[in-house]
Coordinates of C-alpha atoms in Angstrom, one line a residue:
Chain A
X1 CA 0.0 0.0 0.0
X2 CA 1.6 3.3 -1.1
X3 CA 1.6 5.8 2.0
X4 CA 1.7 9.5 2.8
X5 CA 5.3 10.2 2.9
X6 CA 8.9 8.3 1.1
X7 CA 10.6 7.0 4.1
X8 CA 13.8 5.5 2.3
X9 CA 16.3 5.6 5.0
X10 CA 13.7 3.9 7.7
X11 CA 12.7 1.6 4.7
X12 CA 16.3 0.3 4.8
X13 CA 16.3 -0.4 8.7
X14 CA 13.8 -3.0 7.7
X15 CA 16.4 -5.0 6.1
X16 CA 18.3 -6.5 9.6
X17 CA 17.4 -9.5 10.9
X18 CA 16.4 -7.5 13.8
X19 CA 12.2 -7.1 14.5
X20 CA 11.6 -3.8 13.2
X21 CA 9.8 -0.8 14.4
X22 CA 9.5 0.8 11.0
X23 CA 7.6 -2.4 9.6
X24 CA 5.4 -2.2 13.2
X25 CA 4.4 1.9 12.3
X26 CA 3.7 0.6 8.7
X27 CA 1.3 -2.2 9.7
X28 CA -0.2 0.0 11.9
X29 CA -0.6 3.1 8.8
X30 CA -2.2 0.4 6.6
X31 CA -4.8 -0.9 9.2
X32 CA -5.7 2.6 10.0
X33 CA -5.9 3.8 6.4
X34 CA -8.0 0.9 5.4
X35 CA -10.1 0.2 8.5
X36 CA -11.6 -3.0 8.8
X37 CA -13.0 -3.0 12.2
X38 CA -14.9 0.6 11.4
X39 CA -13.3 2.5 14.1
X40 CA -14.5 5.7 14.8
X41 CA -11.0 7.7 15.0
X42 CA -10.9 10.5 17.4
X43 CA -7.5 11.4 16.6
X44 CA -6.4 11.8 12.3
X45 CA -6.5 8.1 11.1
X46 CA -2.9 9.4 9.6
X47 CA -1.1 9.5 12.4
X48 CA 1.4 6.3 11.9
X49 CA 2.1 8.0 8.5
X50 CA 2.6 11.2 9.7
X51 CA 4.6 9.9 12.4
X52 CA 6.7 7.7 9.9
X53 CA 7.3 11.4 7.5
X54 CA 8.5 13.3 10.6
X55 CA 11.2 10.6 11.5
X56 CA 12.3 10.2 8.3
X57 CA 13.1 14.0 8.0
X58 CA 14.6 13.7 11.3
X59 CA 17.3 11.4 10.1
X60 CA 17.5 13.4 7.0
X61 CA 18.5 16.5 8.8
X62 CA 20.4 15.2 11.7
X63 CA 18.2 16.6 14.3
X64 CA 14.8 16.3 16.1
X65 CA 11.7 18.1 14.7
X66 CA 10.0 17.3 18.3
X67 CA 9.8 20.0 21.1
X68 CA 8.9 18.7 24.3
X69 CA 6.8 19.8 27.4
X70 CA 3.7 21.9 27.9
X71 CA 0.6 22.6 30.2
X72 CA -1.5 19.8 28.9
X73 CA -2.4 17.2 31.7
X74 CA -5.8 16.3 32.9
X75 CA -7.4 18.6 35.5
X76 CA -5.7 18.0 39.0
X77 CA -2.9 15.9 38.2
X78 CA 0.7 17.5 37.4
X79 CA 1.9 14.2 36.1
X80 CA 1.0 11.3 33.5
X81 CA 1.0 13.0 30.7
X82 CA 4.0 14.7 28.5
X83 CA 3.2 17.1 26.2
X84 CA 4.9 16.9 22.6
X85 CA 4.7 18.7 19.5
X86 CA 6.1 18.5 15.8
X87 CA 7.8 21.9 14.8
X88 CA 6.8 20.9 11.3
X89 CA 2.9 20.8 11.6
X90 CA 2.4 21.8 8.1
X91 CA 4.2 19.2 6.8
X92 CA 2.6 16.9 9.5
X93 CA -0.5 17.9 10.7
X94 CA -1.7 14.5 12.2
X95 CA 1.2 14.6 14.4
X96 CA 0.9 18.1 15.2
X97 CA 0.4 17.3 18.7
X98 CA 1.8 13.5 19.7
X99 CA 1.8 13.6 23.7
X100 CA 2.4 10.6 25.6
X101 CA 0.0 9.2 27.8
X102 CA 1.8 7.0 31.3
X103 CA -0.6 5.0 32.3
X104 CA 0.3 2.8 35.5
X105 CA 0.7 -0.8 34.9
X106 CA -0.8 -3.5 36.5
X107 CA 1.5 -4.9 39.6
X108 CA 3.9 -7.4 38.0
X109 CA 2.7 -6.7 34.7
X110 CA -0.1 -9.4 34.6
X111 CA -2.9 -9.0 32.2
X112 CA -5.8 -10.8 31.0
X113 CA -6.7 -10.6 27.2
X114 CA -9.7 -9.0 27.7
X115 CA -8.2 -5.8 29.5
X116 CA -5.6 -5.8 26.9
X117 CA -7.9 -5.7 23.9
X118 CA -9.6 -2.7 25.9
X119 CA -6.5 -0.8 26.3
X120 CA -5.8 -1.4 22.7
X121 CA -8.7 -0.2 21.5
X122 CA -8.6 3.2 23.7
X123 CA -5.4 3.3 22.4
X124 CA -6.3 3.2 18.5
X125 CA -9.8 5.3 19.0
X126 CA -8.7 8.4 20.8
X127 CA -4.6 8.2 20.2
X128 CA -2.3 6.9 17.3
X129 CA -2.9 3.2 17.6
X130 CA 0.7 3.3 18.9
X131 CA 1.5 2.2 22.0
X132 CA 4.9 1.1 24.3
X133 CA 4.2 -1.8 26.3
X134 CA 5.7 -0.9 29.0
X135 CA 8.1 2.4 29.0
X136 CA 11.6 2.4 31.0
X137 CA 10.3 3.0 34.4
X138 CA 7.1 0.0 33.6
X139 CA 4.2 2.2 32.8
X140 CA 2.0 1.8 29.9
X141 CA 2.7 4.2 27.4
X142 CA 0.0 5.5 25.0
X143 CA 2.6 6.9 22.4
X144 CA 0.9 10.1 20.5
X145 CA -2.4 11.8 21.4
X146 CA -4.4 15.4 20.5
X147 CA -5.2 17.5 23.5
X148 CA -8.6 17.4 23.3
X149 CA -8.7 13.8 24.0
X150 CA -6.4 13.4 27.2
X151 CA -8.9 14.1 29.5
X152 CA -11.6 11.5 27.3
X153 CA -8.7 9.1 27.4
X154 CA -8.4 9.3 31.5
X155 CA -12.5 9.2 32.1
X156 CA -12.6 6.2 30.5
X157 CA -9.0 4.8 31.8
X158 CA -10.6 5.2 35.2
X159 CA -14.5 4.4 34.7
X160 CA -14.3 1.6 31.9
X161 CA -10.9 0.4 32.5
X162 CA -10.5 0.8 36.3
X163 CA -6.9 2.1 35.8
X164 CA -5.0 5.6 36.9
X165 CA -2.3 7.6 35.3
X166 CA 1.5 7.3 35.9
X167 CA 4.0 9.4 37.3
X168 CA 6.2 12.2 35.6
X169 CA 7.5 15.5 36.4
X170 CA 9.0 16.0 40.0
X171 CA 6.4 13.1 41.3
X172 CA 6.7 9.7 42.4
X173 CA 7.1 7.8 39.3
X174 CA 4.9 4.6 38.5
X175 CA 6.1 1.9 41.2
X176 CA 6.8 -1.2 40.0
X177 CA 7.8 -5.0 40.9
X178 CA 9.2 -8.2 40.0
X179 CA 6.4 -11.5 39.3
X180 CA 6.8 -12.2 43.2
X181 CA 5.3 -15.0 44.6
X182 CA 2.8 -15.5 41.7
X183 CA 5.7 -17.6 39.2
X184 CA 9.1 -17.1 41.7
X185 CA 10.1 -19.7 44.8
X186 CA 12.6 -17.1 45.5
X187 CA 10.5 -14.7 46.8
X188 CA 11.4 -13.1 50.0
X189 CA 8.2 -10.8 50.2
X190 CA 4.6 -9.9 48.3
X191 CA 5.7 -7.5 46.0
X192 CA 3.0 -7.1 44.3
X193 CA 1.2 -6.2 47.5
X194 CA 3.5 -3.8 48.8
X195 CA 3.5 -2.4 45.2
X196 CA -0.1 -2.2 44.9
X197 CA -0.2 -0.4 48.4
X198 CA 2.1 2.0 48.3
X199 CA 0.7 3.0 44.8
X200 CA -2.6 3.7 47.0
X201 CA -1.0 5.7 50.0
X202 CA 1.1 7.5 47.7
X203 CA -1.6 9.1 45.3
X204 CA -0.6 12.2 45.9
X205 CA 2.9 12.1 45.9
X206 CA 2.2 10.3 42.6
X207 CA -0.1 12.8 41.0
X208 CA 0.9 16.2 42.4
X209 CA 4.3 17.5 41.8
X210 CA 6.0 17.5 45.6
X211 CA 9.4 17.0 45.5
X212 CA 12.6 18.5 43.8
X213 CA 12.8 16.0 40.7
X214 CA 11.9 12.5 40.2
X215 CA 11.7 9.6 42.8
X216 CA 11.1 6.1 41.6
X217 CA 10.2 3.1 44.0
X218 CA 11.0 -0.4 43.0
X219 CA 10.3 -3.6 44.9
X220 CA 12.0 -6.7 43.9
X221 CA 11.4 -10.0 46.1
X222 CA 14.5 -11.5 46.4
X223 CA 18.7 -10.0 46.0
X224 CA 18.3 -11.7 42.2
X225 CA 16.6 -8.2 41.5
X226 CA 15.2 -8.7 38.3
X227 CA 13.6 -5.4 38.0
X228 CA 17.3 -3.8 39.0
X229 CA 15.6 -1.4 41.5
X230 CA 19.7 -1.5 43.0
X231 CA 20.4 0.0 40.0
X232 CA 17.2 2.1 38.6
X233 CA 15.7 3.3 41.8
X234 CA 15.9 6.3 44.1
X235 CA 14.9 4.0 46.9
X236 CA 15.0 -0.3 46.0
X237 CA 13.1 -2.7 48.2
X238 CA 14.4 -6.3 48.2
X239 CA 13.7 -9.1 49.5
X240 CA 15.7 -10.7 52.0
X241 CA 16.5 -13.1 55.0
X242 CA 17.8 -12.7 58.5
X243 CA 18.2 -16.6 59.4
X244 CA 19.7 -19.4 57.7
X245 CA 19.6 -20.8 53.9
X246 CA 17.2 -24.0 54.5
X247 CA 19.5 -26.8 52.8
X248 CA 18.8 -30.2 52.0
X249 CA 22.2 -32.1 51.9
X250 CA 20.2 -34.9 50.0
X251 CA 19.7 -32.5 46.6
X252 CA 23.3 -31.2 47.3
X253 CA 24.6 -34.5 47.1
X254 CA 22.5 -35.1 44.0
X255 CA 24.3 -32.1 42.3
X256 CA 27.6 -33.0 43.3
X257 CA 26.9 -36.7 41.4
X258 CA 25.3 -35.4 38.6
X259 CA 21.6 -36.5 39.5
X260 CA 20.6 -32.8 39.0
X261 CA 21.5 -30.2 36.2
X262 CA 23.1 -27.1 38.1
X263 CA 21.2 -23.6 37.8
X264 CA 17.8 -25.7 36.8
X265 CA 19.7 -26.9 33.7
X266 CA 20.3 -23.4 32.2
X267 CA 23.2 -24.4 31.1
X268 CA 23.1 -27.5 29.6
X269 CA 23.2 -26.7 25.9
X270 CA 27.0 -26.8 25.8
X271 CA 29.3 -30.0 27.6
X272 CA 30.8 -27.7 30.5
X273 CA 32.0 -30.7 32.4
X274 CA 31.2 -32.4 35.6
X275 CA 29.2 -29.8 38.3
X276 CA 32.3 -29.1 40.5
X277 CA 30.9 -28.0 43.7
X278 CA 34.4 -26.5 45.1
X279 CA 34.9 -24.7 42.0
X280 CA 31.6 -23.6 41.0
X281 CA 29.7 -22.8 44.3
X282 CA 32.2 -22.7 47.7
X283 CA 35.0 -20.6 45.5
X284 CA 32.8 -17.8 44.1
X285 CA 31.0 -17.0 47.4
X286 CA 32.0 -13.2 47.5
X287 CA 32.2 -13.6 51.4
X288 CA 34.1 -16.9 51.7
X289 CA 31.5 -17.9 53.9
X290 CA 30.7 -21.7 52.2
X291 CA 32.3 -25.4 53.1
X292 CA 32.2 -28.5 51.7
X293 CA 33.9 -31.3 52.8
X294 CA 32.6 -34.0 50.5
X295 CA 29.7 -35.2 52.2
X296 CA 28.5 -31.6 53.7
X297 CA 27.6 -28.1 52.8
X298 CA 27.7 -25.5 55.4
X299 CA 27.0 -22.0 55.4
X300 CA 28.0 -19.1 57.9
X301 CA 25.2 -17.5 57.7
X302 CA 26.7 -14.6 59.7
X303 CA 28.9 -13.7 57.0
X304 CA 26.7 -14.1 54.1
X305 CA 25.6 -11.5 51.8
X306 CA 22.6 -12.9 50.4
X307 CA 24.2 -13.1 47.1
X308 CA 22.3 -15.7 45.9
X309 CA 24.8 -17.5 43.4
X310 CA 24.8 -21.0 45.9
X311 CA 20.8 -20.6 45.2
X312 CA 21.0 -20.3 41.7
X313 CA 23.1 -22.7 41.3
X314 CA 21.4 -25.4 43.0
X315 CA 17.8 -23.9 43.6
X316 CA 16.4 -27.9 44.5
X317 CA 19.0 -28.2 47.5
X318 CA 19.1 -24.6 48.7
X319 CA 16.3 -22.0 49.8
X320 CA 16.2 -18.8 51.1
X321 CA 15.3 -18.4 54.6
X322 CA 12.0 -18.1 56.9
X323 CA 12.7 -15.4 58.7
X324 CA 12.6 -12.6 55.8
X325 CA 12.1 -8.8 55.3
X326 CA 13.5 -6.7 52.9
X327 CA 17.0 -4.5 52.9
X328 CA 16.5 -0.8 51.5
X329 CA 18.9 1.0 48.8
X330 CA 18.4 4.5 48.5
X331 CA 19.9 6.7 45.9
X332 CA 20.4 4.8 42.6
X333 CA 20.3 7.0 39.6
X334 CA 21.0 7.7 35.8
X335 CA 23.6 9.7 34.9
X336 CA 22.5 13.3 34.4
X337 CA 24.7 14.4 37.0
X338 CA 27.9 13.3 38.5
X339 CA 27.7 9.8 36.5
X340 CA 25.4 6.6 37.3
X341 CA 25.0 5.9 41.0
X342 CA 24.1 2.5 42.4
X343 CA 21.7 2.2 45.4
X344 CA 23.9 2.1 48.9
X345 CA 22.5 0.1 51.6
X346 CA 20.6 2.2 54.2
X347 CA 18.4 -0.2 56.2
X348 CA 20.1 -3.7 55.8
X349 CA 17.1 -5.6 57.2
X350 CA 13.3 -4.4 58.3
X351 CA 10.5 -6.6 58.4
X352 CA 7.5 -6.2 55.5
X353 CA 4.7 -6.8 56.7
X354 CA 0.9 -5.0 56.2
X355 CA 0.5 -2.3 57.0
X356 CA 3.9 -1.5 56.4
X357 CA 4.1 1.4 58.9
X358 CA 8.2 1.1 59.8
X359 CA 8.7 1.4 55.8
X360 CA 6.6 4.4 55.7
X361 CA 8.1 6.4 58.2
X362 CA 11.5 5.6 56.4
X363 CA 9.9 6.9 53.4
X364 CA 8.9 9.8 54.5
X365 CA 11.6 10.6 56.7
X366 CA 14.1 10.6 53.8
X367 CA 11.3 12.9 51.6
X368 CA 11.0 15.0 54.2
X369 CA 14.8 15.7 54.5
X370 CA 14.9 15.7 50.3
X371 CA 12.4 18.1 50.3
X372 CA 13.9 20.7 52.3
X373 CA 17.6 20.3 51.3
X374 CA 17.3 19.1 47.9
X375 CA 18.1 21.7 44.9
X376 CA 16.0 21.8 42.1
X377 CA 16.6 18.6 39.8
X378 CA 18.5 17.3 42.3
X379 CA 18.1 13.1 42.8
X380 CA 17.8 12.4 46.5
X381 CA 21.1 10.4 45.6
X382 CA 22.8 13.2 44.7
X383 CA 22.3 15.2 47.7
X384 CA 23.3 11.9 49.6
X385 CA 26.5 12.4 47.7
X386 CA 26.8 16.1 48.3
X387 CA 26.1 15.8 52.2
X388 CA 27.0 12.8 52.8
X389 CA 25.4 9.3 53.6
X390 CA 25.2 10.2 57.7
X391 CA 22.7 12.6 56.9
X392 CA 20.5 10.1 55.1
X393 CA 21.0 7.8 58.0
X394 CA 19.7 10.7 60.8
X395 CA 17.0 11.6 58.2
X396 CA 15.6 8.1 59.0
X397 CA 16.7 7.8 62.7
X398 CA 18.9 4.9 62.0
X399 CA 22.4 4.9 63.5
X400 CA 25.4 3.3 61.0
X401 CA 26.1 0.2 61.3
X402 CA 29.8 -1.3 60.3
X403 CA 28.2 -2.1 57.0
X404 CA 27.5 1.5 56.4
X405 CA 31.0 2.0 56.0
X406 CA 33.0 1.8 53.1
X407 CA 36.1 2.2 54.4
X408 CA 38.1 3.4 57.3
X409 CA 38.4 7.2 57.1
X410 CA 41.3 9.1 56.5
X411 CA 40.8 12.3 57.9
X412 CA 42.4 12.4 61.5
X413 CA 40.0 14.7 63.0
X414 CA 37.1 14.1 64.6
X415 CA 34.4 16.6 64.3
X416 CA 31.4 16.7 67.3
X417 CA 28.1 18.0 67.1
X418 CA 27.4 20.0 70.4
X419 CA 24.6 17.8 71.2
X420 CA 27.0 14.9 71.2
X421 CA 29.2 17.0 73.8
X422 CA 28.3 16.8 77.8
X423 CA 27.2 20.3 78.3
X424 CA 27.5 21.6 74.5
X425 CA 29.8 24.7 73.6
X426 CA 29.1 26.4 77.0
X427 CA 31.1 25.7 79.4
X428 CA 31.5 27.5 83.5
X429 CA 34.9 28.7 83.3
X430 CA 35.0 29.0 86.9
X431 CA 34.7 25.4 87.3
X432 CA 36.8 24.3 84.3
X433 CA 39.9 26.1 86.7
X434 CA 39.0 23.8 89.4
X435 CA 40.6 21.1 87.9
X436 CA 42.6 23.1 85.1
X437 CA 45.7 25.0 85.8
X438 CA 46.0 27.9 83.2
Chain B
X1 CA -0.4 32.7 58.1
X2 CA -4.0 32.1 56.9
X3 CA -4.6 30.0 54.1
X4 CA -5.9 33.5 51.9
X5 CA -3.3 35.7 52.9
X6 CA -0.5 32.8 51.5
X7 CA -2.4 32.5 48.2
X8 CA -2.6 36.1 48.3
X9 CA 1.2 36.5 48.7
X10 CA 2.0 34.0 45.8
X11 CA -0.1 35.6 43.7
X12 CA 1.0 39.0 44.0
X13 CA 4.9 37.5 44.0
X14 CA 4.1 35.6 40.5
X15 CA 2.8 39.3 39.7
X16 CA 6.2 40.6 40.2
X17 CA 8.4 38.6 38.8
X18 CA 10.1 39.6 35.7
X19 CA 10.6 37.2 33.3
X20 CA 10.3 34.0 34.5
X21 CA 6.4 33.2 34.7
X22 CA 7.1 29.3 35.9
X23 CA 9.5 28.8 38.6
X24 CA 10.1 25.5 40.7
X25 CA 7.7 24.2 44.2
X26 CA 11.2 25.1 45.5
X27 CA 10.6 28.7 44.7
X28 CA 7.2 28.5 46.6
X29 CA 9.1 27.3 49.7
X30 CA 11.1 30.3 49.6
X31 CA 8.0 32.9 49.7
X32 CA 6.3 31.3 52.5
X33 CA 9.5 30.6 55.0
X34 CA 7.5 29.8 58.0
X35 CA 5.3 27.1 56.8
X36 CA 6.5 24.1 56.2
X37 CA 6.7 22.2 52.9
X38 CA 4.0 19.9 53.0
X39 CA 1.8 22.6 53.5
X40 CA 3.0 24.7 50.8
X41 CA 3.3 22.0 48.8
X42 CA -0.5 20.9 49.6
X43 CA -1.4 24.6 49.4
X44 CA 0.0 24.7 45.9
X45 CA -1.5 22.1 44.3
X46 CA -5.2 23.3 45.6
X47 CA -4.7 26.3 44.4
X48 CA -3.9 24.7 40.4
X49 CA -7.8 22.7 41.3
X50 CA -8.6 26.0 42.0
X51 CA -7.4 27.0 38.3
X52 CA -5.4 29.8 40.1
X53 CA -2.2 28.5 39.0
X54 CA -1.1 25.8 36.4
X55 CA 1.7 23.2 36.4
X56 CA 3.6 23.1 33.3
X57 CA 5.9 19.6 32.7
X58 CA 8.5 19.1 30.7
X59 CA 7.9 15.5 31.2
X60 CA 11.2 15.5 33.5
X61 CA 10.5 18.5 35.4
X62 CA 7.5 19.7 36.5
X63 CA 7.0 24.0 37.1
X64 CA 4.5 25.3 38.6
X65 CA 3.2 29.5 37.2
X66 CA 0.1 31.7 37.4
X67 CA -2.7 30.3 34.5
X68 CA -2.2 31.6 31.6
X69 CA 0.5 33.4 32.3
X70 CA 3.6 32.5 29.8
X71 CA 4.7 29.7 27.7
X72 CA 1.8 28.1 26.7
X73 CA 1.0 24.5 25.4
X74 CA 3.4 24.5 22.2
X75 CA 6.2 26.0 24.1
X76 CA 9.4 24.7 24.6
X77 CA 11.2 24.2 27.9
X78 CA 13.7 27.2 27.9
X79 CA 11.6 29.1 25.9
X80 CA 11.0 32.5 28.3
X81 CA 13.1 31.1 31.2

């Protein structure tokens, strides 16, 4: 089918092996143009097409024909929605506005077909047809919509679809988790609860802008972190255990002779040898913490890190423990400023259990102390950085723990606050001399 | 201070400002020293239901002006900053 616009250059990023987008934006151009299901657009039918001629004059000139931002929302909320527009709207006028609907994902991602096909069609009767299942941070994205339908879009997101918007701006962004107990033995904690609930007691935070930049929340069940909220998080829950790794020296043997395929077999496409427990499991604990003497494993449970790689390896002979919680990371980040940051550990274990009040008044200790000395765009990570990971630690009311340190200082001096002091900076002078000769 | 005479007081500072028309909840914190954030920040955010003021998002960023007042939809971020 011939369309609106020659788009050589994407044409020819159809020709990788590689699943292509162009060919996606095509399909979806020809269904629109031709219609079969009778839909009754809201937004130009033209969109893909338009959208298709504005990229290719992008590449063609080496720079973006999109401007970003605006005051279009829905009424009440100051995130969700991200305002775009072509600079080009003569050229393109179906893409003359294209803004981007977050819409806040189910916990763990889990949909039936039937709320899918509704999303879909919301999507492709008041947008583009165009959608990114699920954006960077998890949400939903409706990609490309007209102004006059955002606030259609989020009456019937919320009355037919029983679903809210997402978070953007300087809001709590979308939360999001790992599958949890629903398809993981791992699983240290209910993510998806915890998810769900903090989504609900955070609304505000969520919807109406109240801090200095973004803040993102991510919840993963067990150290294996599969949504990397160490890594993409301004403060990462995981899952974790305070006791010992259950092991059955049974399954541990069977590993050792073979019986069972190490890491549930994940390997065994290519003849990597005998499983050699020494090599394999006790000599890549990071903590040195594992023996084996040929008929027994034992753990220090003390020294472990909750690594994981002993589980992975043999997940039939060893589980995490009973006694679990999560540990909290705060301050992970992108780098916009000063580099990429990885989370550093601030609560190393607290119970998480409904109605998670402990957790909350960590929360909102450490957005309290964000939101009076944080600069504008400033990640709460970065002001860790910039005064220093104590302060996080007396933001929450926790006092550091061995663990907290990184290494031994260097600085000689020791610097007291005058509350730490007997008596403070006032002192009777009178009764100093008592004892003190001058 | 009474929940009029702060609205009053950001209104009449958005007034004044020169040039900027959209500034940070930051800036907000600034004008009204003694209250505390939350407040502000709560106080704010009524008064955009109110249709008093309007939050304009660079999708990153969110600022927060009088409605009306300034870049407008098609604007860029930048644009009268």
């Amino acid at each position: 089918m011939e369309l609106k616009h020659k788009t050589p250059m994407l044409d020819q990023l159809e020709t990788g092996p590689w699943p292509s987008f162009v060919s996606d934006l095509k399909r979806e151009a020809e269904s629109r143009k031709t219609n079969p299901n009778g839909i009754d657009f809201q937004c130009p039918a033209e969109m893909p097409e338009d959208l298709l001629g504005v990229v290719e004059l992008s590449y063609e000139h080496g720079r973006t024909h999109w401007k970003h931002g605006g005051i279009v929302g829905v009424f009440g909320y100051g995130g969700g929605v991200i305002g775009r527009y072509c600079d080009q709207p003569e050229m393109f006028p179906a893409v003359a506005h294209f803004h981007t609907l977050r819409i806040n994902q189910p916990s763990s991602k889990f949909y039936t077909t039937e709320y899918l096909e509704q999303l879909m069609d919301l999507c492709e009767r008041r947008g583009s047809g165009i959608t990114n299942m699920h954006g960077s941070t998890g949400d939903i994205v409706f990609l490309g919509s007209h102004t006059p339908q955002l606030e259609e879009i989020f009456w019937e997101l919320t009355h037919n679809i029983n679903q809210d918007l997402g978070g953007s701006g300087g809001n709590l962004r979308t939360p999001s988790c790992c599958l949890s107990g629903a398809r993981c033995e791992f699983a240290c904690i209910d993510t998806q609860h915890i998810c769900h609930t903090f989504t609900n007691e955070y609304q505000d935070e969520l919807h109406r802008p109240a801090f200095p930049y973004k803040f993102k929340f991510k919840f993963d069940g067990c150290p294996n972190c599969c949504v990397a909220s160490l890594a993409r998080s301004d403060l990462a829950f995981i899952g974790t255990w305070r006791d010992d790794i259950r092991i059955d020296q049974e399954a541990v043997k069977a590993y050792v002779g073979g019986e069972l395929k190490p890491n549930a077999g994940a390997h065994k496409d290519r003849d990597w040898g005998a499983f050699d427990i020494q090599k394999e499991v006790i000599d890549l604990c990071p903590t040195e913490c594992m023996g084996w003497d040929g008929s027994k494993l034992s753990i220090d449970t003390k020294n472990c890190t909750r690594c994981m790689h002993c589980i992975n390896t043999m997940p039939r002979a060893l589980r995490v423990g009973q006694d679990t919680g999560v540990s909290l990371l705060c301050g992970a980040k992108a780098p916009i400023l000063d580099g990429a940051q990885m989370g550093s550990l601030l609560v190393p274990f607290i119970k998480c259990e409904d109605p998670y009040d402990e957790l909350k008044e960590i929360i909102e200790g450490l957005w309290d102390w964000w939101m009076e000395e944080g600069k504008n765009r400033e990640r709460i990570g970065e002001l860790m950085k910039r005064q220093g990971f104590q302060r996080a630690l007396e933001a929450i009311g926790l006092k550091a723990v061995p663990q907290h340190v990184k290494e031994p200082r260097s600085n000689p001096y020791v610097f007291w606050k005058e509350e730490e002091v007997p008596g403070g900076w006032k002192r009777d002078i009178n009764e100093f001399r008592k004892y003190h000769q001058r | 201070m009474d929940e009029e005479a702060a609205k009053t007081l950001i209104v009449e500072t958005l007034k004044k400002k020169k040039g900027k028309t959209k500034f940070y909840l930051k800036d907000f914190y600034k004008w009204l020293p003694d209250e505390k954030n939350r407040a502000v920040k709560n106080l704010v955010n009524k008064m955009v239901r109110e249709e008093i003021l309007e939050y304009w998002s660079s999708g990153s960023t969110t600022l927060i002006g009088l409605k009306g007042v300034g870049k407008q939809a098609a604007a860029e971020e930048g644009d009268d900053d």
